[in-house]
Amino acid sequence: MTTQEQLQQWHELGQQLRVDSIRMTTVAGSGHPTSSMSPADLMAVLLSKYLRYDFDNPEHPNNDRLIFSKGHAAPLLYSMYKAAGVITDAELRSLRHFGSRLEGHPTPVLPWVDVATGSLGQGLPIGVGIALGGKYLDQLPYHTWVLLGDSETAEGSVWEAFDHAGHYTLDNLIAIIDVNRLGQRGQTELGWNTQAYANRAKAFGWQAIEIDGHNLTEIDQAYSAAVAVNDHPTVIIARTKKGKGVAALEDLGGWHGKALKPDDQEQAIAELGGERQIIISVEKPEQQEQPASISNPQPLQLPTYNQGTKLATRRAYGDALVALGAAHPNVIVLDAEVSNSTYAEDFAETYPERYFEMYIAEQQMVAAAVGLQVRKYKPFASTFAAFLTRAYDFIRMAAVSRANIKLVGSHAGVSIGQDGASQMGLEDLAAFRAVWSSIVLYPCDANQTAKLVAQMSDLNGIVYLRTTRESTPVIYDAHEPFAIGGSKIIRSSDRDQAAVIGAGITVHEALKAYDRLKNEGITVRVIDAYSVKPIDVQTLHQAARDTNGNLVVVEDHWIEGGLGAAVLDSFAGTSDQTIYEGPQLRLIKLAVQDMPGSGTPQELLHAAKIDADAIVEAVKSQVRQQVIV
Amino acid sequence: MTTQEQLQQWHELGQQLRVDSIRMTTVAGSGHPTSSMSPADLMAVLLSKYLRYDFDNPEHPNNDRLIFSKGHAAPLLYSMYKAAGVITDAELRSLRHFGSRLEGHPTPVLPWVDVATGSLGQGLPIGVGIALGGKYLDQLPYHTWVLLGDSETAEGSVWEAFDHAGHYTLDNLIAIIDVNRLGQRGQTELGWNTQAYANRAKAFGWQAIEIDGHNLTEIDQAYSAAVAVNDHPTVIIARTKKGKGVAALEDLGGWHGKALKPDDQEQAIAELGGERQIIISVEKPEQQEQPASISNPQPLQLPTYNQGTKLATRRAYGDALVALGAAHPNVIVLDAEVSNSTYAEDFAETYPERYFEMYIAEQQMVAAAVGLQVRKYKPFASTFAAFLTRAYDFIRMAAVSRANIKLVGSHAGVSIGQDGASQMGLEDLAAFRAVWSSIVLYPCDANQTAKLVAQMSDLNGIVYLRTTRESTPVIYDAHEPFAIGGSKIIRSSDRDQAAVIGAGITVHEALKAYDRLKNEGITVRVIDAYSVKPIDVQTLHQAARDTNGNLVVVEDHWIEGGLGAAVLDSFAGTSDQTIYEGPQLRLIKLAVQDMPGSGTPQELLHAAKIDADAIVEAVKSQVRQQVIV
């Protein structure tokens, strides 16, 4: 039963959150006060009565999680932190200033922010990941609350989340849609038609509750119903007014993302009843519940393969993942309905309780991985390399979240053969290299794959592994180590006339070229650059010095941004890296330039001029030119 | 009224489509016969009675459009072409062979295929684009038919399409979901629960019709209802069996993407009643209807700006777009609910009938652009550069579709300032450069922007323009030409000790650095590389020759894959490009390496070491080293 006193307290807190959102954005001179004001009552009740959170211990496994999917309402979130007593009023005034923790959109620079938001439509799918962890892995009663804007429900990723949350009966997930009806540049598609939202949510298996988002009693009742439900996620569809509480702003267009001028601020604050310094004591979670016990880590027993046999690296990935699963009980695997192609299915069969089928929803898959790592799990998520491009914005944002996730793309390059261009990952290396702090790995044989997968589980950041569809010969001994940032010189002599640098499938083309060139009296070094990022700068520089600068880089990827670019980068200076000194670099890039069609792998490698023939020709052209010179 | 004879003919055609799908995949040794068999009856009735298509004139404006969103059912599509008499039985047998038009997934290499499919969940959003054109621009009665698999409805992009088609009341759009309940690796999320699909579709404003997809009368009635409806798109949810008609395949797991062995083929064909050579005469569209007349092209009158004034290039984009709209009546503009930031709003206000609001649905936006260019419109689609990453898979596939679309990303780089990393486009150049046959442009001032936008409308392929949030000085005369593939040398002398290469915002930092270096007696060349792809190789080589190889590239982008990579690439050899000859290249890349936060543009440029200070320091380090040497 809600007392009048409680209602009044909530009202006062809501007004404080509005006032503080206005104050800090006015100081900053930019930001989103009006978008912070519409859901202020919703957040006041949440913070006062429903959220279970130990602000002194953000890592507490029993903490509820709160995600502002509408990241531009950051001022509201920061105002909540002030109300919870964890940041000062002075710090609020640092909003959007250089060096402040209070960035324009929330990031985990703040200890209470689990994931970065600001690219709309990502908070709910990430919440699905946390809720999957809570319900099926932790088996803890915490809730994941996600505040969404109404505009962002136009993002398909939001419906991937609705779909998956319904499918996995995530009754620990509560979405709150702040239906203030005004987007950035005008009315939203559905305006205040909360019933339309409710119908959609129900069709995806959710409990949907329509309320007046400024009616504190209705908010209270909705939360109460949300935490009580079983087997259904709940969405609270709250009709609100943007800029609520200030006549000059309320429900008016033209105010999105605009701070008030200092003069206007005074009037607005007065209307809202002036500044307040309410500090509330947020209830901590029950301490006695413990996460479901997981077995202890075991020594890792990687599969090994005999040199000379043939196996696809995607197959070796599947094998290694099972081994990793046995050793590390916190390894979780996700796949986008192609687990029998990526070979994630081996793990799914062995450890079904640690496998989540994400169906054909790559955005949701990556988001779920980000959510799972919030709770310190080690997610590996796989699909075709080409289809990870579907989730590129999520991968970009995962980097802003400082998330630790492992992504695996199979079916790289033209060497997949008959299926054609739509299935060929030809831009994945470029895309992943351009992700902040990423690691990009591309093995060429089964033993190397196993060793790299084993290391992936302990690497931080966005770690990408590219695997190959076709079987390739095992060329390394099972005991060979492969350091991140290293490379392997597979063939070399003291009179190498050129160095051929490949990775994955092209390593085998380079070895064929080596033999043919040797027969013609030309000796080349062959370097396996399995660590595309970070790349082995020293070995490349040495190769250039030893070969009078004659490098040939060959890759099954578009010519932009991939291995060739990584090698070229290693010869440039940066603020961190001194310029290469040595003989003039004479580098030839062999990569895919024309749109491929169908064909056999060998036909397509040949047509793309990235096979042994092309390598032989490139090396000869270099050697010939230098003879002439 | 359907006669028994008609039903029998449709049945025979359906069986032929199945038999041919089996035959061609068995010859190929791979492919998707079972996924082609489940919708064979649906396609038999469509081809026989409802499709209006002039196969002799695929460009006919009145043609219906048929998109196989489930691109892996390509064998069925090709079997339909055989039944329509436009390809031979012999050509069917070339499926998936090197050089064949019959690729593993459909591409516009075939004249009757408008767009490539094979990345699931893309056909319906593209269909929305075609249907928007048909209803609002062409104003012609043709229908767009889209065949979807059930698995692909897990893609959020499908729900973006449901949402937009409902919003725009696209009664000329008919989706057919082939609910064969079996995905690649097992049961789909919803199995044969066609009602769940129907409830979802209805919640998004669609007419939904559930049928038995092998009951020819039900199919006929559903199509009849679909073409009769007003103001609602229709989805036909057809319960089918994968591998229908062959006991060894029908409704069984383990048969996704598997061709039959020659021996098994014989039994299967026998079960289906043997080979047939039915040729049907597909009804042509009504010829008398003409596309809505559009005004004649007018001479282009671009806005001009005075040198020394300041204006953001995004603002200039908006101005140029309005001018382009006046000159070219086939220019269509799309934006993802940020038109007041990208300045697409200027066009929307001037030509509302040629502007489509895509709300916050970047995948649908790019897909709609692809759909619109099918009907020869020239779509320009804009949002923040960062958020175009959301549509990367669609952009990749647009290249496979050989689509001509223009994409514009605003708010590039750290120079946006306070909003923080989530809003900063820092990987867009890398991503777009790695798109086949793309053109990447990045202007630094308003006059240059106008000139580039003017050229964009006539360029083919994927054309990307990167604009800047902040105002920048107008440095070029309004009459200056800017060729695609060119660059501008803004400062030079006959004793340049280094060349600084920038684009967009960093051009202005380079000019500041020039002045400071000049004061210290160091003369540098300043090159504006506004055409990032193709890049001006000759000018860069000349700069290296003239400066003893001292190049400094500075860009507001992650250090991977952007302008610096483009410049480095110009010094490598490829199968098309000979290696640079000249003094040893000593190139320093200045680019963003640390995760930025909030701050003023200048603070963030400085922190990222891409401002004038960093350029001065880099040039000095080069010059100093060479003095020592």
PDB file of N, CA and C in Angstrom, chain A residues 96 104-105 118 120 155-157 160 163 184-185 189 200 337 340-341 362-363 389-390 393 396 419 422-423 433-434 558 569 573 575 582 584 587 589 593 598, chain B residues 96 104-105 118 120 155-157 160 163 184-185 189 200 337 340-341 362-363 389-390 393 396 419 422-423 433-434 558 560 569 573 575 582 584 587 589 593 598:
ATOM      1  N   ARG A  96      30.091  16.344 -19.248  1.00  0.00           N
ATOM      2  CA  ARG A  96      30.541  16.617 -20.622  1.00  0.00           C
ATOM      3  C   ARG A  96      31.821  17.434 -20.698  1.00  0.00           C
ATOM      4  N   GLY A 104      28.929  12.471 -22.155  1.00  0.00           N
ATOM      5  CA  GLY A 104      27.662  12.812 -22.783  1.00  0.00           C
ATOM      6  C   GLY A 104      26.688  11.638 -22.819  1.00  0.00           C
ATOM      7  N   HIS A 105      27.208  10.451 -22.945  1.00  0.00           N
ATOM      8  CA  HIS A 105      26.416   9.226 -22.849  1.00  0.00           C
ATOM      9  C   HIS A 105      27.148   8.306 -21.867  1.00  0.00           C
ATOM     10  N   GLY A 118      24.114   4.746 -26.104  1.00  0.00           N
ATOM     11  CA  GLY A 118      24.183   5.975 -26.894  1.00  0.00           C
ATOM     12  C   GLY A 118      23.945   5.664 -28.359  1.00  0.00           C
ATOM     13  N   LEU A 120      21.288   3.830 -30.136  1.00  0.00           N
ATOM     14  CA  LEU A 120      19.978   3.391 -29.637  1.00  0.00           C
ATOM     15  C   LEU A 120      19.654   1.957 -30.038  1.00  0.00           C
ATOM     16  N   GLU A 155      14.276   0.396 -34.041  1.00  0.00           N
ATOM     17  CA  GLU A 155      15.436  -0.446 -34.339  1.00  0.00           C
ATOM     18  C   GLU A 155      15.035  -1.923 -34.297  1.00  0.00           C
ATOM     19  N   GLY A 156      15.374  -2.644 -35.331  1.00  0.00           N
ATOM     20  CA  GLY A 156      15.079  -4.071 -35.363  1.00  0.00           C
ATOM     21  C   GLY A 156      15.698  -4.826 -34.201  1.00  0.00           C
ATOM     22  N   SER A 157      16.844  -4.342 -33.736  1.00  0.00           N
ATOM     23  CA  SER A 157      17.518  -5.040 -32.638  1.00  0.00           C
ATOM     24  C   SER A 157      16.646  -5.100 -31.399  1.00  0.00           C
ATOM     25  N   GLU A 160      14.584  -8.078 -31.922  1.00  0.00           N
ATOM     26  CA  GLU A 160      15.372  -9.288 -31.654  1.00  0.00           C
ATOM     27  C   GLU A 160      15.376  -9.559 -30.149  1.00  0.00           C
ATOM     28  N   ASP A 163      11.993 -10.771 -29.025  1.00  0.00           N
ATOM     29  CA  ASP A 163      11.842 -12.159 -29.459  1.00  0.00           C
ATOM     30  C   ASP A 163      12.598 -13.121 -28.540  1.00  0.00           C
ATOM     31  N   GLN A 184      13.848  12.949 -32.090  1.00  0.00           N
ATOM     32  CA  GLN A 184      14.794  14.065 -32.238  1.00  0.00           C
ATOM     33  C   GLN A 184      14.214  15.180 -33.091  1.00  0.00           C
ATOM     34  N   ARG A 185      13.496  14.781 -34.164  1.00  0.00           N
ATOM     35  CA  ARG A 185      13.096  15.836 -35.106  1.00  0.00           C
ATOM     36  C   ARG A 185      11.581  15.930 -35.286  1.00  0.00           C
ATOM     37  N   GLU A 189       6.841   7.429 -34.688  1.00  0.00           N
ATOM     38  CA  GLU A 189       5.905   6.701 -35.544  1.00  0.00           C
ATOM     39  C   GLU A 189       4.577   6.439 -34.853  1.00  0.00           C
ATOM     40  N   ARG A 200       2.340  -5.249 -29.821  1.00  0.00           N
ATOM     41  CA  ARG A 200       3.570  -5.822 -30.382  1.00  0.00           C
ATOM     42  C   ARG A 200       4.300  -6.660 -29.328  1.00  0.00           C
ATOM     43  N   GLU A 337      22.441 -19.689 -35.216  1.00  0.00           N
ATOM     44  CA  GLU A 337      21.728 -20.713 -35.996  1.00  0.00           C
ATOM     45  C   GLU A 337      22.573 -21.326 -37.103  1.00  0.00           C
ATOM     46  N   ASN A 340      26.228 -25.773 -36.796  1.00  0.00           N
ATOM     47  CA  ASN A 340      26.759 -26.948 -37.504  1.00  0.00           C
ATOM     48  C   ASN A 340      27.707 -26.544 -38.634  1.00  0.00           C
ATOM     49  N   SER A 341      27.798 -25.258 -38.893  1.00  0.00           N
ATOM     50  CA  SER A 341      28.802 -24.771 -39.853  1.00  0.00           C
ATOM     51  C   SER A 341      30.022 -24.194 -39.130  1.00  0.00           C
ATOM     52  N   GLU A 362      22.162 -11.720 -35.319  1.00  0.00           N
ATOM     53  CA  GLU A 362      23.561 -11.476 -34.965  1.00  0.00           C
ATOM     54  C   GLU A 362      23.707 -10.302 -34.011  1.00  0.00           C
ATOM     55  N   GLN A 363      22.848  -9.297 -34.148  1.00  0.00           N
ATOM     56  CA  GLN A 363      22.942  -8.164 -33.223  1.00  0.00           C
ATOM     57  C   GLN A 363      22.654  -8.651 -31.800  1.00  0.00           C
ATOM     58  N   THR A 389      29.155  -8.737 -39.852  1.00  0.00           N
ATOM     59  CA  THR A 389      28.983  -7.342 -40.258  1.00  0.00           C
ATOM     60  C   THR A 389      27.608  -6.829 -39.826  1.00  0.00           C
ATOM     61  N   ARG A 390      26.650  -7.736 -39.668  1.00  0.00           N
ATOM     62  CA  ARG A 390      25.306  -7.345 -39.234  1.00  0.00           C
ATOM     63  C   ARG A 390      25.347  -6.686 -37.856  1.00  0.00           C
ATOM     64  N   ASP A 393      27.771  -2.351 -35.461  1.00  0.00           N
ATOM     65  CA  ASP A 393      27.528  -1.264 -34.505  1.00  0.00           C
ATOM     66  C   ASP A 393      27.588  -1.788 -33.064  1.00  0.00           C
ATOM     67  N   ARG A 396      31.328  -2.241 -32.290  1.00  0.00           N
ATOM     68  CA  ARG A 396      31.876  -0.903 -32.028  1.00  0.00           C
ATOM     69  C   ARG A 396      31.523  -0.451 -30.615  1.00  0.00           C
ATOM     70  N   ASP A 419      29.086 -21.153 -52.699  1.00  0.00           N
ATOM     71  CA  ASP A 419      27.934 -20.415 -52.179  1.00  0.00           C
ATOM     72  C   ASP A 419      27.835 -18.983 -52.699  1.00  0.00           C
ATOM     73  N   SER A 422      27.649 -13.509 -51.297  1.00  0.00           N
ATOM     74  CA  SER A 422      26.872 -13.119 -50.108  1.00  0.00           C
ATOM     75  C   SER A 422      27.350 -13.834 -48.854  1.00  0.00           C
ATOM     76  N   GLN A 423      27.953 -15.009 -49.029  1.00  0.00           N
ATOM     77  CA  GLN A 423      28.374 -15.807 -47.869  1.00  0.00           C
ATOM     78  C   GLN A 423      29.857 -15.636 -47.530  1.00  0.00           C
ATOM     79  N   ARG A 433      39.767  -4.854 -37.375  1.00  0.00           N
ATOM     80  CA  ARG A 433      40.972  -4.091 -37.056  1.00  0.00           C
ATOM     81  C   ARG A 433      40.598  -2.676 -36.611  1.00  0.00           C
ATOM     82  N   ALA A 434      39.543  -2.124 -37.192  1.00  0.00           N
ATOM     83  CA  ALA A 434      39.144  -0.757 -36.866  1.00  0.00           C
ATOM     84  C   ALA A 434      38.218  -0.699 -35.653  1.00  0.00           C
ATOM     85  N   TRP A 558      39.084  -8.402 -49.185  1.00  0.00           N
ATOM     86  CA  TRP A 558      39.216  -7.230 -50.044  1.00  0.00           C
ATOM     87  C   TRP A 558      40.575  -6.588 -49.823  1.00  0.00           C
ATOM     88  N   ASP A 569      51.010  -0.853 -42.225  1.00  0.00           N
ATOM     89  CA  ASP A 569      51.002  -0.043 -41.005  1.00  0.00           C
ATOM     90  C   ASP A 569      52.261  -0.263 -40.173  1.00  0.00           C
ATOM     91  N   GLY A 573      55.379   5.276 -39.154  1.00  0.00           N
ATOM     92  CA  GLY A 573      55.556   5.780 -37.798  1.00  0.00           C
ATOM     93  C   GLY A 573      54.207   6.240 -37.257  1.00  0.00           C
ATOM     94  N   SER A 575      52.428   7.919 -33.269  1.00  0.00           N
ATOM     95  CA  SER A 575      52.861   8.519 -32.006  1.00  0.00           C
ATOM     96  C   SER A 575      53.426   7.465 -31.067  1.00  0.00           C
ATOM     97  N   GLY A 582      65.562   0.948 -42.928  1.00  0.00           N
ATOM     98  CA  GLY A 582      66.102  -0.205 -43.643  1.00  0.00           C
ATOM     99  C   GLY A 582      65.995   0.034 -45.127  1.00  0.00           C
ATOM    100  N   GLN A 584      64.582   0.283 -48.770  1.00  0.00           N
ATOM    101  CA  GLN A 584      63.299   0.750 -49.308  1.00  0.00           C
ATOM    102  C   GLN A 584      62.297  -0.401 -49.376  1.00  0.00           C
ATOM    103  N   LEU A 587      56.618  -3.336 -51.492  1.00  0.00           N
ATOM    104  CA  LEU A 587      55.586  -4.284 -51.053  1.00  0.00           C
ATOM    105  C   LEU A 587      54.500  -4.454 -52.110  1.00  0.00           C
ATOM    106  N   LYS A 589      50.745  -6.076 -52.659  1.00  0.00           N
ATOM    107  CA  LYS A 589      49.550  -6.619 -52.002  1.00  0.00           C
ATOM    108  C   LYS A 589      48.769  -7.476 -52.984  1.00  0.00           C
ATOM    109  N   GLN A 593      39.963  -8.239 -55.497  1.00  0.00           N
ATOM    110  CA  GLN A 593      39.600  -6.931 -56.044  1.00  0.00           C
ATOM    111  C   GLN A 593      38.325  -6.960 -56.871  1.00  0.00           C
ATOM    112  N   SER A 598      30.386 -17.879 -57.984  1.00  0.00           N
ATOM    113  CA  SER A 598      30.531 -19.236 -57.475  1.00  0.00           C
ATOM    114  C   SER A 598      31.679 -19.927 -58.195  1.00  0.00           C
TER     115      SER A 598
ATOM    116  N   ARG B  96      26.142 -23.011 -59.808  1.00  0.00           N
ATOM    117  CA  ARG B  96      27.278 -22.985 -58.894  1.00  0.00           C
ATOM    118  C   ARG B  96      28.621 -23.292 -59.551  1.00  0.00           C
ATOM    119  N   GLY B 104      25.381 -19.494 -56.354  1.00  0.00           N
ATOM    120  CA  GLY B 104      24.799 -20.190 -55.202  1.00  0.00           C
ATOM    121  C   GLY B 104      23.646 -19.428 -54.574  1.00  0.00           C
ATOM    122  N   HIS B 105      23.709 -18.126 -54.623  1.00  0.00           N
ATOM    123  CA  HIS B 105      22.614 -17.258 -54.188  1.00  0.00           C
ATOM    124  C   HIS B 105      22.373 -16.250 -55.308  1.00  0.00           C
ATOM    125  N   GLY B 118      20.905 -13.560 -49.788  1.00  0.00           N
ATOM    126  CA  GLY B 118      21.792 -14.603 -49.264  1.00  0.00           C
ATOM    127  C   GLY B 118      22.238 -14.249 -47.858  1.00  0.00           C
ATOM    128  N   LEU B 120      20.396 -13.269 -44.822  1.00  0.00           N
ATOM    129  CA  LEU B 120      18.957 -13.359 -44.547  1.00  0.00           C
ATOM    130  C   LEU B 120      18.410 -12.087 -43.896  1.00  0.00           C
ATOM    131  N   GLU B 155      15.642 -12.089 -37.592  1.00  0.00           N
ATOM    132  CA  GLU B 155      16.433 -10.875 -37.844  1.00  0.00           C
ATOM    133  C   GLU B 155      15.596  -9.629 -37.530  1.00  0.00           C
ATOM    134  N   GLY B 156      16.147  -8.749 -36.756  1.00  0.00           N
ATOM    135  CA  GLY B 156      15.442  -7.515 -36.447  1.00  0.00           C
ATOM    136  C   GLY B 156      15.085  -6.708 -37.681  1.00  0.00           C
ATOM    137  N   SER B 157      15.915  -6.814 -38.704  1.00  0.00           N
ATOM    138  CA  SER B 157      15.661  -6.039 -39.914  1.00  0.00           C
ATOM    139  C   SER B 157      14.313  -6.402 -40.532  1.00  0.00           C
ATOM    140  N   GLU B 160      11.922  -4.270 -38.749  1.00  0.00           N
ATOM    141  CA  GLU B 160      12.005  -2.896 -39.255  1.00  0.00           C
ATOM    142  C   GLU B 160      11.154  -2.789 -40.522  1.00  0.00           C
ATOM    143  N   ASP B 163       7.495  -2.920 -39.650  1.00  0.00           N
ATOM    144  CA  ASP B 163       7.119  -1.633 -39.067  1.00  0.00           C
ATOM    145  C   ASP B 163       6.928  -0.564 -40.139  1.00  0.00           C
ATOM    146  N   GLN B 184      18.628 -24.162 -40.265  1.00  0.00           N
ATOM    147  CA  GLN B 184      19.825 -24.863 -40.714  1.00  0.00           C
ATOM    148  C   GLN B 184      20.183 -26.030 -39.805  1.00  0.00           C
ATOM    149  N   ARG B 185      20.017 -25.802 -38.489  1.00  0.00           N
ATOM    150  CA  ARG B 185      20.535 -26.830 -37.583  1.00  0.00           C
ATOM    151  C   ARG B 185      19.464 -27.408 -36.667  1.00  0.00           C
ATOM    152  N   GLU B 189      12.503 -21.152 -33.951  1.00  0.00           N
ATOM    153  CA  GLU B 189      11.940 -20.704 -32.674  1.00  0.00           C
ATOM    154  C   GLU B 189      10.447 -20.993 -32.569  1.00  0.00           C
ATOM    155  N   ARG B 200       2.135 -11.333 -34.603  1.00  0.00           N
ATOM    156  CA  ARG B 200       3.204 -10.328 -34.697  1.00  0.00           C
ATOM    157  C   ARG B 200       2.954  -9.400 -35.893  1.00  0.00           C
ATOM    158  N   GLU B 337      15.874   9.578 -38.757  1.00  0.00           N
ATOM    159  CA  GLU B 337      15.340  10.363 -37.642  1.00  0.00           C
ATOM    160  C   GLU B 337      16.343  11.337 -37.053  1.00  0.00           C
ATOM    161  N   ASN B 340      17.554  16.742 -38.733  1.00  0.00           N
ATOM    162  CA  ASN B 340      17.931  18.070 -38.285  1.00  0.00           C
ATOM    163  C   ASN B 340      19.390  18.132 -37.840  1.00  0.00           C
ATOM    164  N   SER B 341      20.043  16.988 -37.777  1.00  0.00           N
ATOM    165  CA  SER B 341      21.491  16.960 -37.522  1.00  0.00           C
ATOM    166  C   SER B 341      22.287  16.768 -38.803  1.00  0.00           C
ATOM    167  N   GLU B 362      18.402   2.059 -39.316  1.00  0.00           N
ATOM    168  CA  GLU B 362      19.420   2.272 -40.349  1.00  0.00           C
ATOM    169  C   GLU B 362      19.450   1.140 -41.359  1.00  0.00           C
ATOM    170  N   GLN B 363      19.180  -0.077 -40.899  1.00  0.00           N
ATOM    171  CA  GLN B 363      19.174  -1.196 -41.845  1.00  0.00           C
ATOM    172  C   GLN B 363      18.065  -0.984 -42.878  1.00  0.00           C
ATOM    173  N   THR B 389      27.251   2.109 -39.250  1.00  0.00           N
ATOM    174  CA  THR B 389      27.801   0.777 -38.947  1.00  0.00           C
ATOM    175  C   THR B 389      26.673  -0.216 -38.672  1.00  0.00           C
ATOM    176  N   ARG B 390      25.517   0.295 -38.237  1.00  0.00           N
ATOM    177  CA  ARG B 390      24.374  -0.582 -37.966  1.00  0.00           C
ATOM    178  C   ARG B 390      23.935  -1.315 -39.225  1.00  0.00           C
ATOM    179  N   ASP B 393      26.115  -4.766 -42.935  1.00  0.00           N
ATOM    180  CA  ASP B 393      25.821  -5.954 -43.738  1.00  0.00           C
ATOM    181  C   ASP B 393      24.965  -5.579 -44.948  1.00  0.00           C
ATOM    182  N   ARG B 396      27.364  -3.952 -47.457  1.00  0.00           N
ATOM    183  CA  ARG B 396      28.122  -5.040 -48.085  1.00  0.00           C
ATOM    184  C   ARG B 396      27.291  -5.727 -49.169  1.00  0.00           C
ATOM    185  N   ASP B 419      29.444  14.929 -27.003  1.00  0.00           N
ATOM    186  CA  ASP B 419      28.527  13.786 -26.950  1.00  0.00           C
ATOM    187  C   ASP B 419      29.205  12.466 -26.593  1.00  0.00           C
ATOM    188  N   SER B 422      30.213   7.145 -28.226  1.00  0.00           N
ATOM    189  CA  SER B 422      29.135   6.404 -28.888  1.00  0.00           C
ATOM    190  C   SER B 422      28.640   7.113 -30.136  1.00  0.00           C
ATOM    191  N   GLN B 423      28.792   8.433 -30.175  1.00  0.00           N
ATOM    192  CA  GLN B 423      28.275   9.213 -31.306  1.00  0.00           C
ATOM    193  C   GLN B 423      29.334   9.534 -32.353  1.00  0.00           C
ATOM    194  N   ARG B 433      35.719   1.899 -47.100  1.00  0.00           N
ATOM    195  CA  ARG B 433      36.782   1.565 -48.054  1.00  0.00           C
ATOM    196  C   ARG B 433      36.756   0.074 -48.378  1.00  0.00           C
ATOM    197  N   ALA B 434      36.399  -0.748 -47.403  1.00  0.00           N
ATOM    198  CA  ALA B 434      36.388  -2.203 -47.613  1.00  0.00           C
ATOM    199  C   ALA B 434      35.064  -2.694 -48.198  1.00  0.00           C
ATOM    200  N   TRP B 558      39.947   6.102 -36.290  1.00  0.00           N
ATOM    201  CA  TRP B 558      40.876   5.130 -35.720  1.00  0.00           C
ATOM    202  C   TRP B 558      42.070   4.979 -36.652  1.00  0.00           C
ATOM    203  N   GLU B 560      43.413   2.487 -37.921  1.00  0.00           N
ATOM    204  CA  GLU B 560      43.321   1.397 -38.904  1.00  0.00           C
ATOM    205  C   GLU B 560      42.338   1.729 -40.037  1.00  0.00           C
ATOM    206  N   ASP B 569      48.478   2.473 -48.973  1.00  0.00           N
ATOM    207  CA  ASP B 569      48.135   1.597 -50.102  1.00  0.00           C
ATOM    208  C   ASP B 569      48.632   2.161 -51.425  1.00  0.00           C
ATOM    209  N   GLY B 573      52.484  -2.039 -54.402  1.00  0.00           N
ATOM    210  CA  GLY B 573      52.106  -2.589 -55.695  1.00  0.00           C
ATOM    211  C   GLY B 573      50.940  -3.531 -55.533  1.00  0.00           C
ATOM    212  N   SER B 575      48.100  -6.103 -58.225  1.00  0.00           N
ATOM    213  CA  SER B 575      48.018  -6.640 -59.584  1.00  0.00           C
ATOM    214  C   SER B 575      47.633  -5.548 -60.579  1.00  0.00           C
ATOM    215  N   GLY B 582      60.998   5.847 -55.845  1.00  0.00           N
ATOM    216  CA  GLY B 582      61.384   7.178 -55.393  1.00  0.00           C
ATOM    217  C   GLY B 582      62.115   7.068 -54.084  1.00  0.00           C
ATOM    218  N   GLN B 584      62.931   6.694 -50.267  1.00  0.00           N
ATOM    219  CA  GLN B 584      62.331   5.868 -49.213  1.00  0.00           C
ATOM    220  C   GLN B 584      61.174   6.611 -48.541  1.00  0.00           C
ATOM    221  N   LEU B 587      56.722   7.614 -43.596  1.00  0.00           N
ATOM    222  CA  LEU B 587      55.363   8.103 -43.365  1.00  0.00           C
ATOM    223  C   LEU B 587      54.970   7.989 -41.897  1.00  0.00           C
ATOM    224  N   LYS B 589      51.723   8.274 -39.377  1.00  0.00           N
ATOM    225  CA  LYS B 589      50.261   8.303 -39.299  1.00  0.00           C
ATOM    226  C   LYS B 589      49.842   8.927 -37.980  1.00  0.00           C
ATOM    227  N   GLN B 593      43.883   6.855 -31.314  1.00  0.00           N
ATOM    228  CA  GLN B 593      44.319   5.562 -30.794  1.00  0.00           C
ATOM    229  C   GLN B 593      43.717   5.240 -29.432  1.00  0.00           C
ATOM    230  N   SER B 598      34.266  12.818 -23.449  1.00  0.00           N
ATOM    231  CA  SER B 598      33.666  14.095 -23.830  1.00  0.00           C
ATOM    232  C   SER B 598      34.697  15.209 -23.711  1.00  0.00           C
TER     233      SER B 598
END
